[in-house]
mmCIF file of C-alpha atoms in Angstrom:
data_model
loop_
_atom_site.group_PDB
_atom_site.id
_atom_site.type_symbol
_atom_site.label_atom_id
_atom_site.label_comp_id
_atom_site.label_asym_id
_atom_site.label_seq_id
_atom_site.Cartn_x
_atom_site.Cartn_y
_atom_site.Cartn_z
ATOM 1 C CA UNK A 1 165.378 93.663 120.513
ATOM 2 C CA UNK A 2 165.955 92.786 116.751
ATOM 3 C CA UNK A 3 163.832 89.695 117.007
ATOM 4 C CA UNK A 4 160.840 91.805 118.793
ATOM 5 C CA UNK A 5 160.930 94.663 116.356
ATOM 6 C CA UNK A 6 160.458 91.997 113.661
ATOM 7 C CA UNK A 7 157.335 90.300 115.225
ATOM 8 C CA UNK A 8 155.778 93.775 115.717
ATOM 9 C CA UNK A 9 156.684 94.817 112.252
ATOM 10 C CA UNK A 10 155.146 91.454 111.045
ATOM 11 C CA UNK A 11 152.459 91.960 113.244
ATOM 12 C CA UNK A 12 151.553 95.368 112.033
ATOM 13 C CA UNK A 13 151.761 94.331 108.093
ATOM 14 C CA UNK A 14 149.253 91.702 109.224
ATOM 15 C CA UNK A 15 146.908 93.832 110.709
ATOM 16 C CA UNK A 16 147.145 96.150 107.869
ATOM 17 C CA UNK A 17 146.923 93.500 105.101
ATOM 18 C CA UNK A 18 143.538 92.701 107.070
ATOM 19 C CA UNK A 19 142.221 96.038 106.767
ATOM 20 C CA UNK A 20 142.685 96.221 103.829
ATOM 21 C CA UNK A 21 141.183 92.608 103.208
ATOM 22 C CA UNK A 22 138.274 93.819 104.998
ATOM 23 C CA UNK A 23 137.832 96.989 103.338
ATOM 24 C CA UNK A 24 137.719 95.277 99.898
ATOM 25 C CA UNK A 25 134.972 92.918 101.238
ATOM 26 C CA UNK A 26 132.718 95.934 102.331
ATOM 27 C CA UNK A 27 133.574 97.513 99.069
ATOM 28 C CA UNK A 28 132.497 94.178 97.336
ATOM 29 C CA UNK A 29 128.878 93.940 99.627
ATOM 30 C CA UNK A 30 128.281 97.627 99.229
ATOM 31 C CA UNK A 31 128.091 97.045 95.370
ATOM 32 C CA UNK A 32 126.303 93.512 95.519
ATOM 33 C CA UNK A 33 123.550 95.614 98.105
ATOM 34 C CA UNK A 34 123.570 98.924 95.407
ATOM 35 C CA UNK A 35 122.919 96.375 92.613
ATOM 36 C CA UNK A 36 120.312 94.496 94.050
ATOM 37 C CA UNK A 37 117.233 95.671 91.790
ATOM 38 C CA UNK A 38 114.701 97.373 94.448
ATOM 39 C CA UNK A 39 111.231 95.570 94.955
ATOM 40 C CA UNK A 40 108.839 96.501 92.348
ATOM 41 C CA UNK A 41 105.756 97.941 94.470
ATOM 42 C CA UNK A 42 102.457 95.913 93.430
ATOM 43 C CA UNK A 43 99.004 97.313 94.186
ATOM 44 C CA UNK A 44 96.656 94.216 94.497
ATOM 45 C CA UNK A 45 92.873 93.893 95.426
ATOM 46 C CA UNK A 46 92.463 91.636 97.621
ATOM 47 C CA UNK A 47 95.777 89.247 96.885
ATOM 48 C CA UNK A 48 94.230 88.357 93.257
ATOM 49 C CA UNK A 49 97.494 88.801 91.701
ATOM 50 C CA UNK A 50 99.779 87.931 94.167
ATOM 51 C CA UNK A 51 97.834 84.876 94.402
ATOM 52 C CA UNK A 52 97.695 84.267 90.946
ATOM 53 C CA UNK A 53 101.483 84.854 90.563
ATOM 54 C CA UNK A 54 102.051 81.995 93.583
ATOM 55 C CA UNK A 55 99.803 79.291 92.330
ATOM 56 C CA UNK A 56 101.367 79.349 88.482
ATOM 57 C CA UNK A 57 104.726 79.324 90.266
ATOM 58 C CA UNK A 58 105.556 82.584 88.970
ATOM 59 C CA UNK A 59 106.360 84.602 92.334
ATOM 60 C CA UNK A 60 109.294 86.758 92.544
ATOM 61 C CA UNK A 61 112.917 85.747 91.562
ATOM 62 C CA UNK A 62 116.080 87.231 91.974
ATOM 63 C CA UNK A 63 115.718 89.511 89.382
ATOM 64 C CA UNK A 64 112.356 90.515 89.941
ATOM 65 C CA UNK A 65 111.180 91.254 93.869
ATOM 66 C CA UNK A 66 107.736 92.319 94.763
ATOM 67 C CA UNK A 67 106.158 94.333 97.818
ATOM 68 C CA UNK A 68 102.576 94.168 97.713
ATOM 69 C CA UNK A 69 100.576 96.763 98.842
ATOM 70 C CA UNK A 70 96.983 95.879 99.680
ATOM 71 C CA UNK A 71 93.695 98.212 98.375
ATOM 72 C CA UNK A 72 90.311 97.553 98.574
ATOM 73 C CA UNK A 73 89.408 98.621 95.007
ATOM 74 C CA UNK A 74 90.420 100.054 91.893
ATOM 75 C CA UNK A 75 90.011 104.097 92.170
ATOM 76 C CA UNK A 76 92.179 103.771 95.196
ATOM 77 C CA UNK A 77 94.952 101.721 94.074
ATOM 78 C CA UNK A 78 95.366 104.363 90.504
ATOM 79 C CA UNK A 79 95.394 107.262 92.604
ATOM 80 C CA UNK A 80 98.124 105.555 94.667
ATOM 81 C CA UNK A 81 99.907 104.768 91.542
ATOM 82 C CA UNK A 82 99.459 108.382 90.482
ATOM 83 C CA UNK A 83 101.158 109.952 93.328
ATOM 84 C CA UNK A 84 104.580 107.101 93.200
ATOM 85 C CA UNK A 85 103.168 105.276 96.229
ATOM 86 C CA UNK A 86 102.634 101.929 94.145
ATOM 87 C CA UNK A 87 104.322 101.127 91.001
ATOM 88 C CA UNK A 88 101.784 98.774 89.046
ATOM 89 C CA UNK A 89 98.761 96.978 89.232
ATOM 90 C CA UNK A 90 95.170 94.979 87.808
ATOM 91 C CA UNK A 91 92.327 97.202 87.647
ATOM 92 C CA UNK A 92 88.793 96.943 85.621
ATOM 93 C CA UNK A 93 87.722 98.508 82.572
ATOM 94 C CA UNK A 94 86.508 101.658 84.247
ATOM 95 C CA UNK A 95 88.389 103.156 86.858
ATOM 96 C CA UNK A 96 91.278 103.923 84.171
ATOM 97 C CA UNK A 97 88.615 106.297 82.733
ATOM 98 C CA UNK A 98 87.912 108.141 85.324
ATOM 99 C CA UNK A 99 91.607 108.354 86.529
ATOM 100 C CA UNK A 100 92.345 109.774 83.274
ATOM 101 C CA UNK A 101 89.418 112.849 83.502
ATOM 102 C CA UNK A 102 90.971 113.431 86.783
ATOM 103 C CA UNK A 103 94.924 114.177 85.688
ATOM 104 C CA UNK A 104 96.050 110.986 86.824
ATOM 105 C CA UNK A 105 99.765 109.914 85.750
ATOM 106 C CA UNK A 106 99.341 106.727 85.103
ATOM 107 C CA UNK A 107 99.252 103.909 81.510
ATOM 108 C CA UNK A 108 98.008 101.302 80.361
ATOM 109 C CA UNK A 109 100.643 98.716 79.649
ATOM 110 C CA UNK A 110 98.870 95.055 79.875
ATOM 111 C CA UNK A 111 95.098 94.174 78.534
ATOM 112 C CA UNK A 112 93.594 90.987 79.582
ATOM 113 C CA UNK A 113 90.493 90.189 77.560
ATOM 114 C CA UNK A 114 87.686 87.801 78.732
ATOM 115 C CA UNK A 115 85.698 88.803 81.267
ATOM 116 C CA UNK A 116 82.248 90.008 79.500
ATOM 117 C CA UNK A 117 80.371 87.400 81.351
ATOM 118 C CA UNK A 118 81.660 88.513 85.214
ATOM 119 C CA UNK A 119 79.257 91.560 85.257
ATOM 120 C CA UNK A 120 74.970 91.131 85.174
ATOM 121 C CA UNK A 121 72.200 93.021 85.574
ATOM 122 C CA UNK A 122 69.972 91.350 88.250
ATOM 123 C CA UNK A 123 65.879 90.472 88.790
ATOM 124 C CA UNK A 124 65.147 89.557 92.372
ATOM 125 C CA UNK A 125 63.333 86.415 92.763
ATOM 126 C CA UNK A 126 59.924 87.014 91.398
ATOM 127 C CA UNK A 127 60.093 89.820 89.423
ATOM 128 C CA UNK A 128 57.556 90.037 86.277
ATOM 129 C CA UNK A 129 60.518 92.069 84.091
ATOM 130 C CA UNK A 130 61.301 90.019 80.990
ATOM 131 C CA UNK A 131 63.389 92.668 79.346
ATOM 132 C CA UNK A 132 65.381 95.616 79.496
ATOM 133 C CA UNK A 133 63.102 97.555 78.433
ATOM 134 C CA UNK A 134 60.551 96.432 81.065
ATOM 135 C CA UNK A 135 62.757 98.795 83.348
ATOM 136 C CA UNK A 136 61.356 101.983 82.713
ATOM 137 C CA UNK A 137 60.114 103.562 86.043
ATOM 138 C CA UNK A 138 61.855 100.979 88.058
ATOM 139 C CA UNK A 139 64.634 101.479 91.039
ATOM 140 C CA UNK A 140 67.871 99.746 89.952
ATOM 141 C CA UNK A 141 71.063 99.947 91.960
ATOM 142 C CA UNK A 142 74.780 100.215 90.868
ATOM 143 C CA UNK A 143 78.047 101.483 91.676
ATOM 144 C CA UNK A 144 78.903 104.448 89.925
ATOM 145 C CA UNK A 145 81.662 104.619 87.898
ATOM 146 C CA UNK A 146 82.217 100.895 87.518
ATOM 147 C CA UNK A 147 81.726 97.951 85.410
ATOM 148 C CA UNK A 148 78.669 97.320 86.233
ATOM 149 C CA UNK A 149 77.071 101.220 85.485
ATOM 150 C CA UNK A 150 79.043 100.659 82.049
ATOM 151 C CA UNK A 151 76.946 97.262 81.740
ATOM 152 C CA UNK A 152 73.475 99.193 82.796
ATOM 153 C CA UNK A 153 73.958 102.308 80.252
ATOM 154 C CA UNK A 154 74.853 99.944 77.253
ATOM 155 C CA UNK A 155 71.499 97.951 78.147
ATOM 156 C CA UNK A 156 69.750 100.905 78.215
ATOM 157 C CA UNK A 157 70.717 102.221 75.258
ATOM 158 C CA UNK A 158 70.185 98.892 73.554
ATOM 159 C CA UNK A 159 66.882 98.728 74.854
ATOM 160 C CA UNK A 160 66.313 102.051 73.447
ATOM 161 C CA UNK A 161 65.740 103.780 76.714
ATOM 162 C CA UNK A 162 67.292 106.745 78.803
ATOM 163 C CA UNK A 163 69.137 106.100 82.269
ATOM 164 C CA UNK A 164 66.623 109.040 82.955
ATOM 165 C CA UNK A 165 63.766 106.651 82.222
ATOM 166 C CA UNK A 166 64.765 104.374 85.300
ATOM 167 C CA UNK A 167 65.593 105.329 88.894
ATOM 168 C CA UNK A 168 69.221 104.938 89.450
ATOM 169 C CA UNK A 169 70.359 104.391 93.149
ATOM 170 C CA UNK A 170 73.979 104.658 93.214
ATOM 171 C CA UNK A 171 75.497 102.203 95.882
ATOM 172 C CA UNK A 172 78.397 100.057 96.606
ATOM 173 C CA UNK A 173 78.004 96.348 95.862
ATOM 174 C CA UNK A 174 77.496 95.502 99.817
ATOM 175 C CA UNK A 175 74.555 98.417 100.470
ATOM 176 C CA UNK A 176 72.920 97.146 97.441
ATOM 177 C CA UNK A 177 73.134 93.617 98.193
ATOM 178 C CA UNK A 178 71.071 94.315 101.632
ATOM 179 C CA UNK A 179 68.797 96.330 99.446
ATOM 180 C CA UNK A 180 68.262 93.362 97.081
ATOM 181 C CA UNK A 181 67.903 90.817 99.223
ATOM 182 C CA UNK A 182 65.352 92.799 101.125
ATOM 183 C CA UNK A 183 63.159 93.819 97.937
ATOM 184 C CA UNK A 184 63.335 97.312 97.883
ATOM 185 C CA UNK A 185 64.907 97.545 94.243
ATOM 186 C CA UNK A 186 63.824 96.020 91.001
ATOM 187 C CA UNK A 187 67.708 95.415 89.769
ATOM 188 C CA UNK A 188 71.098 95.517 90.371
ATOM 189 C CA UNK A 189 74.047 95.682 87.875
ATOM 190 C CA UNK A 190 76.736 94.357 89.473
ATOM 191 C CA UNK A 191 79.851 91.573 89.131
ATOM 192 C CA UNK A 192 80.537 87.898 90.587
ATOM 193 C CA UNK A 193 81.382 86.910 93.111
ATOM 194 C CA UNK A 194 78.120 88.811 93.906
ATOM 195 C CA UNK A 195 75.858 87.799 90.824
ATOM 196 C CA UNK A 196 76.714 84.384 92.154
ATOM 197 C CA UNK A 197 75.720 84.966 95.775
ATOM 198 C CA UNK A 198 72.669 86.372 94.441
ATOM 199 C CA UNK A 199 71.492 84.094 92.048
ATOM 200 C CA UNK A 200 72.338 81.292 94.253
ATOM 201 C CA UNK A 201 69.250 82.679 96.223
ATOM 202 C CA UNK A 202 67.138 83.256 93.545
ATOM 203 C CA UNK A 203 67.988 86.163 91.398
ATOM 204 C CA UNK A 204 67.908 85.949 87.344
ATOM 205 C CA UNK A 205 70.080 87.657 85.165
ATOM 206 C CA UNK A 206 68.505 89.740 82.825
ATOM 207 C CA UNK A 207 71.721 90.458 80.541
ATOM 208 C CA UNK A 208 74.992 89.891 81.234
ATOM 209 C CA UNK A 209 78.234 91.193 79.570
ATOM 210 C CA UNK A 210 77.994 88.748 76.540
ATOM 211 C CA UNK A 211 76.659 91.318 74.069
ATOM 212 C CA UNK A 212 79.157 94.058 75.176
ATOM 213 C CA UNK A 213 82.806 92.946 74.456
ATOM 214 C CA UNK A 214 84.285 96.068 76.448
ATOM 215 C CA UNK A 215 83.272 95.293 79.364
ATOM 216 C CA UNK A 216 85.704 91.972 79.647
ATOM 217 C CA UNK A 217 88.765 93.502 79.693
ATOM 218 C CA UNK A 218 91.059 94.033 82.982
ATOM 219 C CA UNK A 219 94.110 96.225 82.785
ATOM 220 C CA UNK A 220 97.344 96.222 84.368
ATOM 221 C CA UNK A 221 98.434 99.789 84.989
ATOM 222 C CA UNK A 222 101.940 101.075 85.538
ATOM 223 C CA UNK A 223 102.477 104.851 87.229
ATOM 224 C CA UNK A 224 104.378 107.318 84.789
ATOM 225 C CA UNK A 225 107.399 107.376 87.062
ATOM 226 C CA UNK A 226 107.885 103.671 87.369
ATOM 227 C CA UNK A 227 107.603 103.878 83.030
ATOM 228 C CA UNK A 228 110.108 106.219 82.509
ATOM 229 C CA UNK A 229 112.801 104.830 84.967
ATOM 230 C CA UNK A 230 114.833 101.934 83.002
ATOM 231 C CA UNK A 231 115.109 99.659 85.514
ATOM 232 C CA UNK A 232 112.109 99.788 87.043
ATOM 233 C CA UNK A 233 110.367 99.711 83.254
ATOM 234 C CA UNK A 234 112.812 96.381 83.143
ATOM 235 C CA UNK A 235 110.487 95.172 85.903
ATOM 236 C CA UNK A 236 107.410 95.736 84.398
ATOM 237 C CA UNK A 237 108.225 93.850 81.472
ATOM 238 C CA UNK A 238 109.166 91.296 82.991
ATOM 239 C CA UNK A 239 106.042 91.238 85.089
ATOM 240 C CA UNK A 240 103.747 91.582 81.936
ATOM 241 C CA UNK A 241 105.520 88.358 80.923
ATOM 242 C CA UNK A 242 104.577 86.585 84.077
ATOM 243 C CA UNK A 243 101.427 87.892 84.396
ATOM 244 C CA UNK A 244 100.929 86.100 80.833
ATOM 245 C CA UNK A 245 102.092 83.254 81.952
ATOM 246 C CA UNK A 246 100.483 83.223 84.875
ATOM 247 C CA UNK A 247 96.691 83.767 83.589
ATOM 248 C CA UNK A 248 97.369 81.220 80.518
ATOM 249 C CA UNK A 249 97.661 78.693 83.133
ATOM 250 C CA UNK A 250 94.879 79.872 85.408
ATOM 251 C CA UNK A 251 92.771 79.277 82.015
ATOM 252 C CA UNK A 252 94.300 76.268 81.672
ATOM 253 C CA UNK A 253 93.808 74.829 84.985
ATOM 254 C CA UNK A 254 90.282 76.033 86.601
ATOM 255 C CA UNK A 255 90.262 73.699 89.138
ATOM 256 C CA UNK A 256 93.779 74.568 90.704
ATOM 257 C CA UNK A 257 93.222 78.403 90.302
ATOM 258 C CA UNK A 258 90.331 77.971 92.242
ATOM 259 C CA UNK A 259 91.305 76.073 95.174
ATOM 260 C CA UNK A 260 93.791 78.431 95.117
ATOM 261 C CA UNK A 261 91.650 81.359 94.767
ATOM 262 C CA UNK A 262 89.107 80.213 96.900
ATOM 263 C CA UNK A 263 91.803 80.015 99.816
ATOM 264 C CA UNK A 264 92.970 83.255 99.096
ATOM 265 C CA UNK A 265 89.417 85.312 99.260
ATOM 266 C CA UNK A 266 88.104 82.850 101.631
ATOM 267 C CA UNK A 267 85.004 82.567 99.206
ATOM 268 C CA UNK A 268 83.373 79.018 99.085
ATOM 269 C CA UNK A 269 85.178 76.914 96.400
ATOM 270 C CA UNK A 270 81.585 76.622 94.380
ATOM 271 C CA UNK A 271 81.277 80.237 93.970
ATOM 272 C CA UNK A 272 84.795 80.230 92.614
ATOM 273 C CA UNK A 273 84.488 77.550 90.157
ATOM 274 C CA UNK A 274 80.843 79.413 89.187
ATOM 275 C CA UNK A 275 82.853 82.978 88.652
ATOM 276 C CA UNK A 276 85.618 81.196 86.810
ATOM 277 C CA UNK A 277 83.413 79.144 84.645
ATOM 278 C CA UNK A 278 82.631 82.964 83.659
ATOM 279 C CA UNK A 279 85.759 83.811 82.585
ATOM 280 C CA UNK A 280 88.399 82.636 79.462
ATOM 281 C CA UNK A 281 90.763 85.497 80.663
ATOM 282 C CA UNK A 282 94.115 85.904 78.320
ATOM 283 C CA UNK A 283 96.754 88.171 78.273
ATOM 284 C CA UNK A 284 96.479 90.298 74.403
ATOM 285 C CA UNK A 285 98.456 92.653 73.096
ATOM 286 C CA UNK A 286 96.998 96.409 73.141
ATOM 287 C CA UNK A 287 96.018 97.097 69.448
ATOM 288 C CA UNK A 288 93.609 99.871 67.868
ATOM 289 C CA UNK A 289 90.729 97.453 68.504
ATOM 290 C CA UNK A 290 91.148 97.126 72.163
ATOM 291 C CA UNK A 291 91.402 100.563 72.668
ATOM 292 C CA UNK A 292 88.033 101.525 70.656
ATOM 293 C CA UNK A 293 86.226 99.310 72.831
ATOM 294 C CA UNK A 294 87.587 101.343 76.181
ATOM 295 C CA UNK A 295 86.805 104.341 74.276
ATOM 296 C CA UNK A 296 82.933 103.254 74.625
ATOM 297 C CA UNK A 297 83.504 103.217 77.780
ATOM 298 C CA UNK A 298 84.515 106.716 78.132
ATOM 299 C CA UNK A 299 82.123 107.913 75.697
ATOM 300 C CA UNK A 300 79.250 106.584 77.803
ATOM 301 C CA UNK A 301 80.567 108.047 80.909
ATOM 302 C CA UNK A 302 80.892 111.421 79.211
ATOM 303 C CA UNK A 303 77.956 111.371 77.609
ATOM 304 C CA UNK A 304 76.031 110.898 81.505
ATOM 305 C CA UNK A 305 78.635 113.709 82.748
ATOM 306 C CA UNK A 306 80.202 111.149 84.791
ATOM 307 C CA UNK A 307 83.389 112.900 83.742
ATOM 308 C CA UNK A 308 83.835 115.993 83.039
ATOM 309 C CA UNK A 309 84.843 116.346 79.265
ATOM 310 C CA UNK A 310 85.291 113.640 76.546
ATOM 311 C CA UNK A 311 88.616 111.876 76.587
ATOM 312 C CA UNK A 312 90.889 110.249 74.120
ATOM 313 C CA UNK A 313 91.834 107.398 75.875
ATOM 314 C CA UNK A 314 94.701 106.438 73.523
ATOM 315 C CA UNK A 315 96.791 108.712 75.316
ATOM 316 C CA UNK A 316 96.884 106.465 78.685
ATOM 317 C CA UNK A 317 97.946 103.160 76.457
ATOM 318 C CA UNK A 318 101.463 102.308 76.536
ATOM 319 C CA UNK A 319 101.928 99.454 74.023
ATOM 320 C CA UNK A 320 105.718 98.994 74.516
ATOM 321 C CA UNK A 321 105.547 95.597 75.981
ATOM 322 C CA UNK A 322 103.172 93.910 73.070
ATOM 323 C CA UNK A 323 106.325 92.008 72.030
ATOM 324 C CA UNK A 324 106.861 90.614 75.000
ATOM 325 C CA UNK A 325 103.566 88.692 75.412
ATOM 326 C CA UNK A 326 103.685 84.961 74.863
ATOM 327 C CA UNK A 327 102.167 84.531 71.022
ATOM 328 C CA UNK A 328 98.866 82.285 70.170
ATOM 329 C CA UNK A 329 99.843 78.511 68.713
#
């Protein structure tokens, strides 16, 4: 009996010791799980960043994991950030405007600058207009509240004429495309890739963005909750820092960015390397002169009651990553 009452005495201090072996091990996982940093929530138009990201070999590490979230443009993707859906994402000059009239909760943390050539204004194949001005009367087409309709008001302008002096037909870039090709408007202000479709069958450009600095920048956009909780805010920064990275190289290397590009979008690799040749994007820090040139922007909206009351736009730019960007040689 002795020697039994050892064994199960033995026995039972083993299965104990166990436990408690176990128990520390959960203990341990629970606390490697809680510490793993949650996913940082991109919004992306059509994979351009998370392509972008891949092909510079900057895709997610340990310490920074991304979900991507897909949109089809920019409105959509900074009303998602406004209501915590998304967390951050690349959006055009304009739509920040108009998600600041509406209330939206969202900054402007990143500012990459070179992009004035990407947007046009268009002449079918044929057309007797040999400037701006040569507009008045005449059906153009646009898509309100975007780059392009900031492209077409400062020509306007310039040309000393009213956007009440021409015939605006508001449409999105695929309903004015038909229209175009079909003749029944005189212009189109629009972007690449579809200033190259169209001029690769014909079309002129009449201006394009070279004259108007503003309208080259792209901004990346973080939600007001994602800003103001540390560790997600860690994220960010270290996203602006690979986005950097990222886009120096894309500049650096046109002909990898758009093989890898054109694979992405499934665009024909020409059309790429045509839209790229466009653009000398680079990642800048936001400064007083960056934000006057969005302010044009949102002066020209307000001044066509696009949006409801004048803004100040400084109030959606959150410089706090400026020292993070890589600095010019």
């Amino acid at each position: 009996m002795p020697l039994f009452a050892a064994a199960a005495k033995h026995l039972h201090a083993r299965r104990t010791t166990l436990r408690a072996v176990a128990l520390c091990a959960g203990m341990v996982l629970a606390q490697a799980v809680s510490a793993a940093p949650a996913a940082l929530r991109v919004g992306d138009q059509s994979g351009l960043v998370q392509t972008l990201l891949q092909a510079a070999g900057e895709a997610q590490t340990p310490t920074l994991p991304l979900s991507w979230h897909p949109f089809p443009a920019g409105p959509a993707l900074l009303e998602a950030l406004s209501a915590g859906a998304v967390d951050v994402g690349v959006v055009g000059n304009a739509p920040p405007v108009f998600a600041q009239a509406g209330g939206f909760d969202i900054r402007i943390i990143g500012v990459a600058d070179g992009a004035q050539n990407n947007n046009a204004l268009l002449l079918p194949q044929g057309s007797t207009v040999q400037q701006v001005v040569d507009l008045k009367g005449r059906r153009v087409a646009v898509a309100k509240g975007s780059s392009g309709h900031y492209l077409l008001l400062a020509a306007l302008r310039q040309a000393g004429l009213s956007p009440r002096e021409v015939k605006i037909a508001y449409a999105s870039p695929i309903d004015a495309q038909n229209a175009f090709a079909s003749g029944h408007l005189d212009a189109w202000a629009v972007w690449y890739p579809f200033v190259g479709q169209a001029t690769a069958h014909g079309a002129r450009v009449l201006v394009d963005g070279s004259a108007w600095p503003e309208t080259g920048l792209n901004f990346t956009v973080a939600s007001g909750q994602a800003l103001a909780d540390p560790q997600r805010a860690r994220q960010l920064g270290e996203l602006m820092v690979r986005l950097a990275r990222a886009q120096a190289w894309a500049t650096a290397h046109p002909d990898a960015w758009a093989q890898a590009l054109a694979g992405s979008t499934r665009l024909p690799l020409e059309l790429v390397r045509e839209m790229l040749a466009h653009q000398h994007l680079r990642y800048v820090p936001i400064d007083p002169s960056i934000i006057a040139l969005q302010q044009r922007l949102a002066d020209a909206f307000a001044a066509e009651r696009l949006i409801p009351k004048p803004l100040q736009v400084e109030q959606v730019f959150d410089s706090r990553f400026n020292s993070l960007l890589p600095q010019p040689d």
